[in-house]
GROMACS .gro file of C-alpha atoms in nm:
model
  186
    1UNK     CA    1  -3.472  -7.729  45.717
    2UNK     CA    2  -3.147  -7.585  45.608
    3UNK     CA    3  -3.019  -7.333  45.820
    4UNK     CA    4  -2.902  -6.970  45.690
    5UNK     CA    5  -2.532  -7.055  45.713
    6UNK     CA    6  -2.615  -7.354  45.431
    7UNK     CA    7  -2.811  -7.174  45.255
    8UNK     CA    8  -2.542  -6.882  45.209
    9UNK     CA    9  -2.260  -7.122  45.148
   10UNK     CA   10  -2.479  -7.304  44.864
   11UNK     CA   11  -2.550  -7.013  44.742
   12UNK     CA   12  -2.277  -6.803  44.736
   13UNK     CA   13  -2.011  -7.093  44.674
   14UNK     CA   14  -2.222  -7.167  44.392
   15UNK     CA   15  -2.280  -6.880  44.230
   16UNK     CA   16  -1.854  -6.901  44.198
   17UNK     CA   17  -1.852  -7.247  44.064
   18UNK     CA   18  -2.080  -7.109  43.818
   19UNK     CA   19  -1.860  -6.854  43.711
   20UNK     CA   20  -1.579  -7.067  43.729
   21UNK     CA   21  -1.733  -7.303  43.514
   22UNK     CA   22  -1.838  -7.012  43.261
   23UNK     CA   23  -1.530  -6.879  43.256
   24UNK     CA   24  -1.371  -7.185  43.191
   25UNK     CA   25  -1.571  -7.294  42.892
   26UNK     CA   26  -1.551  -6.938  42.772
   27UNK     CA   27  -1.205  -6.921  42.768
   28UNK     CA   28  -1.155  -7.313  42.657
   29UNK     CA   29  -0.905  -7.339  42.977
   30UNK     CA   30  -0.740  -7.646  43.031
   31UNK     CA   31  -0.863  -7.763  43.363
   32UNK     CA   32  -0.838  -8.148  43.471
   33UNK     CA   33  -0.926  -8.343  43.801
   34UNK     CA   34  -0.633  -8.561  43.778
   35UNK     CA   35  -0.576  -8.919  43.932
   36UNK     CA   36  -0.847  -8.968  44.179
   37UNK     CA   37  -0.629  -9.206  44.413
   38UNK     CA   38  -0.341  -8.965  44.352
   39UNK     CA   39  -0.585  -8.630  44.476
   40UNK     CA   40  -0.710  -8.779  44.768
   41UNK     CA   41  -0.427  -8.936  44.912
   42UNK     CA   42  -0.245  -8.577  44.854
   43UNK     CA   43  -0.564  -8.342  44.929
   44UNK     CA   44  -0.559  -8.563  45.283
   45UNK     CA   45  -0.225  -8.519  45.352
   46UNK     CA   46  -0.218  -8.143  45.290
   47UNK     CA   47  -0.515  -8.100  45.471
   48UNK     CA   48  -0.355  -8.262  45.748
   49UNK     CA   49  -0.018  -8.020  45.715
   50UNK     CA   50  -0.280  -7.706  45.653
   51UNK     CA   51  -0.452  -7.809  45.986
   52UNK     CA   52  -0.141  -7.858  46.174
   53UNK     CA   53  -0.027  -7.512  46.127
   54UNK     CA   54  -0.317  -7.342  46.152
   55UNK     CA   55  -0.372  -7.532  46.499
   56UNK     CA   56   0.036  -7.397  46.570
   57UNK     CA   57  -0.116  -7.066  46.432
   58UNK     CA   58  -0.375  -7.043  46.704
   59UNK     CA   59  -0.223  -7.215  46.970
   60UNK     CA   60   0.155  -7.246  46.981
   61UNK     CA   61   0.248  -6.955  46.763
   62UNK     CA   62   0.391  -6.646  46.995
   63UNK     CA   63   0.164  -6.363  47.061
   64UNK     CA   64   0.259  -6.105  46.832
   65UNK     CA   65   0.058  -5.889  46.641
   66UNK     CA   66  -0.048  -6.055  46.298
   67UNK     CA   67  -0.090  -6.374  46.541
   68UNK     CA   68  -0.305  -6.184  46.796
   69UNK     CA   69  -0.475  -6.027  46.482
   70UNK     CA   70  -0.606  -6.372  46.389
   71UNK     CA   71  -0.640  -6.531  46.733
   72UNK     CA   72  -0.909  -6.224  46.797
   73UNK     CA   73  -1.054  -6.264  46.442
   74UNK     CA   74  -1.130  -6.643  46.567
   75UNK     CA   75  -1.254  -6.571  46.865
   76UNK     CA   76  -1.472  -6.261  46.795
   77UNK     CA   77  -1.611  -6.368  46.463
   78UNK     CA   78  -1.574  -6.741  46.408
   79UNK     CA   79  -1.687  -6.863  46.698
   80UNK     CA   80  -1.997  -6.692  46.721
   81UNK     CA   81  -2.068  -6.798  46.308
   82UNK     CA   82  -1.987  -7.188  46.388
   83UNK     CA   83  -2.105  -7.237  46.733
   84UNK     CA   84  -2.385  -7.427  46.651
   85UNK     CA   85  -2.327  -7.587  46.324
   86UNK     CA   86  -2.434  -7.924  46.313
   87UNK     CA   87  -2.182  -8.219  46.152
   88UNK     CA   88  -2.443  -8.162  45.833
   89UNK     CA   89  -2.394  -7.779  45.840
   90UNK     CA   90  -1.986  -7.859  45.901
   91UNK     CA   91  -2.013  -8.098  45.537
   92UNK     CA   92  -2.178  -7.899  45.342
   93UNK     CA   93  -1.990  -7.586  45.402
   94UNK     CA   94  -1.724  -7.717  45.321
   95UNK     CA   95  -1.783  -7.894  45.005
   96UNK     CA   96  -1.893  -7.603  44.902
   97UNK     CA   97  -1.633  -7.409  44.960
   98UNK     CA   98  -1.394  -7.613  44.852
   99UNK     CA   99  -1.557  -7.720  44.521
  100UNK     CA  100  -1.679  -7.322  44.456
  101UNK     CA  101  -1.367  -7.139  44.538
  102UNK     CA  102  -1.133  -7.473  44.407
  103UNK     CA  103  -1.294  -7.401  44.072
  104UNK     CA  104  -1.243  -7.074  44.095
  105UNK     CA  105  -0.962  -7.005  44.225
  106UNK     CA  106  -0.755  -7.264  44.062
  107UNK     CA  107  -0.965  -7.376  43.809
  108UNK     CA  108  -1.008  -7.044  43.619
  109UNK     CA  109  -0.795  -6.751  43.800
  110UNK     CA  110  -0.474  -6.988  43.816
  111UNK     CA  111  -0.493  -7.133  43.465
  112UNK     CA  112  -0.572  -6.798  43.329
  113UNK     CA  113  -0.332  -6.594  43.559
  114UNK     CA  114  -0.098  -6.833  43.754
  115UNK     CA  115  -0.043  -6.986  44.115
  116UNK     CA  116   0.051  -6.573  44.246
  117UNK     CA  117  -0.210  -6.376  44.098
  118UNK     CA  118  -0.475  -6.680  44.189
  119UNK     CA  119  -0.298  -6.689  44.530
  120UNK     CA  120  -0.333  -6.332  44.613
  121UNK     CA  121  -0.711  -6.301  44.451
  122UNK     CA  122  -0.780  -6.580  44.700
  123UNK     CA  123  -0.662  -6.365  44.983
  124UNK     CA  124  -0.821  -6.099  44.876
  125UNK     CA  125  -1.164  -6.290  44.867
  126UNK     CA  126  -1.167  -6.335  45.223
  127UNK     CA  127  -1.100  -5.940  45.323
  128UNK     CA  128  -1.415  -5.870  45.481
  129UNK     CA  129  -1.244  -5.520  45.644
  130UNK     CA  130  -0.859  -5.426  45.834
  131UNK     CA  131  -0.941  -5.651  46.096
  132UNK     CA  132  -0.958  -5.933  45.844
  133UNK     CA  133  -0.634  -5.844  45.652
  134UNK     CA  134  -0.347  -6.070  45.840
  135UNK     CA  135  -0.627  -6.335  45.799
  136UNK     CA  136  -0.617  -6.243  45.405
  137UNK     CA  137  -0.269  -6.263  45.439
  138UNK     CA  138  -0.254  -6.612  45.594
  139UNK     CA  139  -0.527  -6.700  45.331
  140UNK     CA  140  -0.292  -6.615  45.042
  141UNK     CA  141   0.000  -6.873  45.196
  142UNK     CA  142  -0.315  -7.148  45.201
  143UNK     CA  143  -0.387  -7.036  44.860
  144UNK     CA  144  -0.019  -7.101  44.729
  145UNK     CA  145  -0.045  -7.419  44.945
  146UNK     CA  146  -0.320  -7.496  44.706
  147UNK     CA  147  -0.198  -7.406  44.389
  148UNK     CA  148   0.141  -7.574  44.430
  149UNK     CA  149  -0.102  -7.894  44.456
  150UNK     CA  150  -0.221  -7.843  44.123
  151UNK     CA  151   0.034  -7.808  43.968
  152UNK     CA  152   0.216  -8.062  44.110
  153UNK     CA  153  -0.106  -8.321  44.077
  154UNK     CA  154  -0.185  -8.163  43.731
  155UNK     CA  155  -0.575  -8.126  43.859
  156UNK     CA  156  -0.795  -7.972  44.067
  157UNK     CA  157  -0.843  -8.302  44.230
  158UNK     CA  158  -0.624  -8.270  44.523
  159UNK     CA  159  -0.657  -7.915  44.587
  160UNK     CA  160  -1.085  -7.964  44.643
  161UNK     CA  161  -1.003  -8.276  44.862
  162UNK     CA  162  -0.732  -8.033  45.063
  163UNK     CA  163  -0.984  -7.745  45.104
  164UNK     CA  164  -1.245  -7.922  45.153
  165UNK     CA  165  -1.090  -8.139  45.455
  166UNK     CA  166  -0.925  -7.855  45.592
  167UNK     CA  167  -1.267  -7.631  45.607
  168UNK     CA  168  -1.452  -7.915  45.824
  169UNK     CA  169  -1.122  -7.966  46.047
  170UNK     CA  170  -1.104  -7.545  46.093
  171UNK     CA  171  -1.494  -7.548  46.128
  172UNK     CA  172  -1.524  -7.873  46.403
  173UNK     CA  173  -1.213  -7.695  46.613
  174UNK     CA  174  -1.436  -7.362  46.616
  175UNK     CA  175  -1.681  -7.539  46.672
  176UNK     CA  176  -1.526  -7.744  46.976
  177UNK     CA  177  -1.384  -7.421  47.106
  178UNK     CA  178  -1.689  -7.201  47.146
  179UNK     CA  179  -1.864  -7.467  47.308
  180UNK     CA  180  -1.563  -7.512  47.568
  181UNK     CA  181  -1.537  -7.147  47.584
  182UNK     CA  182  -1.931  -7.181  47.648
  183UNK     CA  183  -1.877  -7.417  47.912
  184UNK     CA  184  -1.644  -7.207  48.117
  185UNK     CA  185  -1.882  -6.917  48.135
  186UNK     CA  186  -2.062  -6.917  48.441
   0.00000   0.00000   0.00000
């Protein structure tokens, strides 16, 4: 039985591809995939520099406010969403989300718009209130991570392999930490 969490993600990621792909077609945008050796061997790579700094983010980075911001944000609402995915939960999330807000996001904002005003609508997507904002902000420098792959690929290719890889790294590391974090409670 898929859990909530899926079932949300499905949903709600889907509902964007949808609208993505509508918009799209509507607006005859010109939106390619690109070389499929060339996406994934990028997509991997900058999931791999994504994840890397994010880890620095949360781990290394010095405690000052936007940092602490996000460390709490992890901590006090991550954790408690991803504590008990399951490695199915983890995949499906985030193919999801990368295919849904990929198509989106650079698919239809960025061709329409460009790599800023797609960058910053990105962002802006994942404002759920002020706590969230320095998250939003560090969403937006993904988001130009992102488009700057399209571009440079010349398809959405590598950006979905990126976002997708980097959501189930971000996702297992929650994951991993709440259930240290559980540990060490007595």
């Amino acid at each position: 039985m898929p859990s909530r969490l899926m079932g949300v993600a499905v949903f709600g990621e889907g509902l964007l591809a949808g609208i993505a792909v509508l918009w799209i077609w509507l607006r005859g945008l010109p939106v390619e995939v690109g070389d499929p050796l060339v996406a994934l061997g990028v997509g991997l790579t900058a999931a791999t520099v994504m994840s890397l700094a994010n880890y620095g983010l949360l781990r290394m980075a010095p405690p000052v406010g936007p940092v602490r911001a996000i460390r709490r944000l992890y901590v006090e609402k991550f954790r408690p969403l991803f504590a008990a995915v399951t490695p199915v939960e983890i995949l499906v999330v985030s193919l999801a989300a990368g295919i849904g807000e990929e198509l989106l996001f650079r698919g239809a904002v960025q061709a329409e718009f460009g790599l800023v005003v797609a960058s910053v609508c990105f962002g802006l997507a994942h404002i759920g209130g002020r706590v969230w904002f320095v998250f939003g902000l560090w969403v937006v420098v993904m988001g130009l991570g992102l488009g700057g792959l399209t571009v440079v690929t010349g398809g959405l290719g590598a950006s979905i392999v990126a976002h997708v890889v980097y959501d189930a790294a971000a996702i297992t590391y929650i994951h991993r930490e709440a259930a240290i974090a559980c540990a060490r409670r007595p």
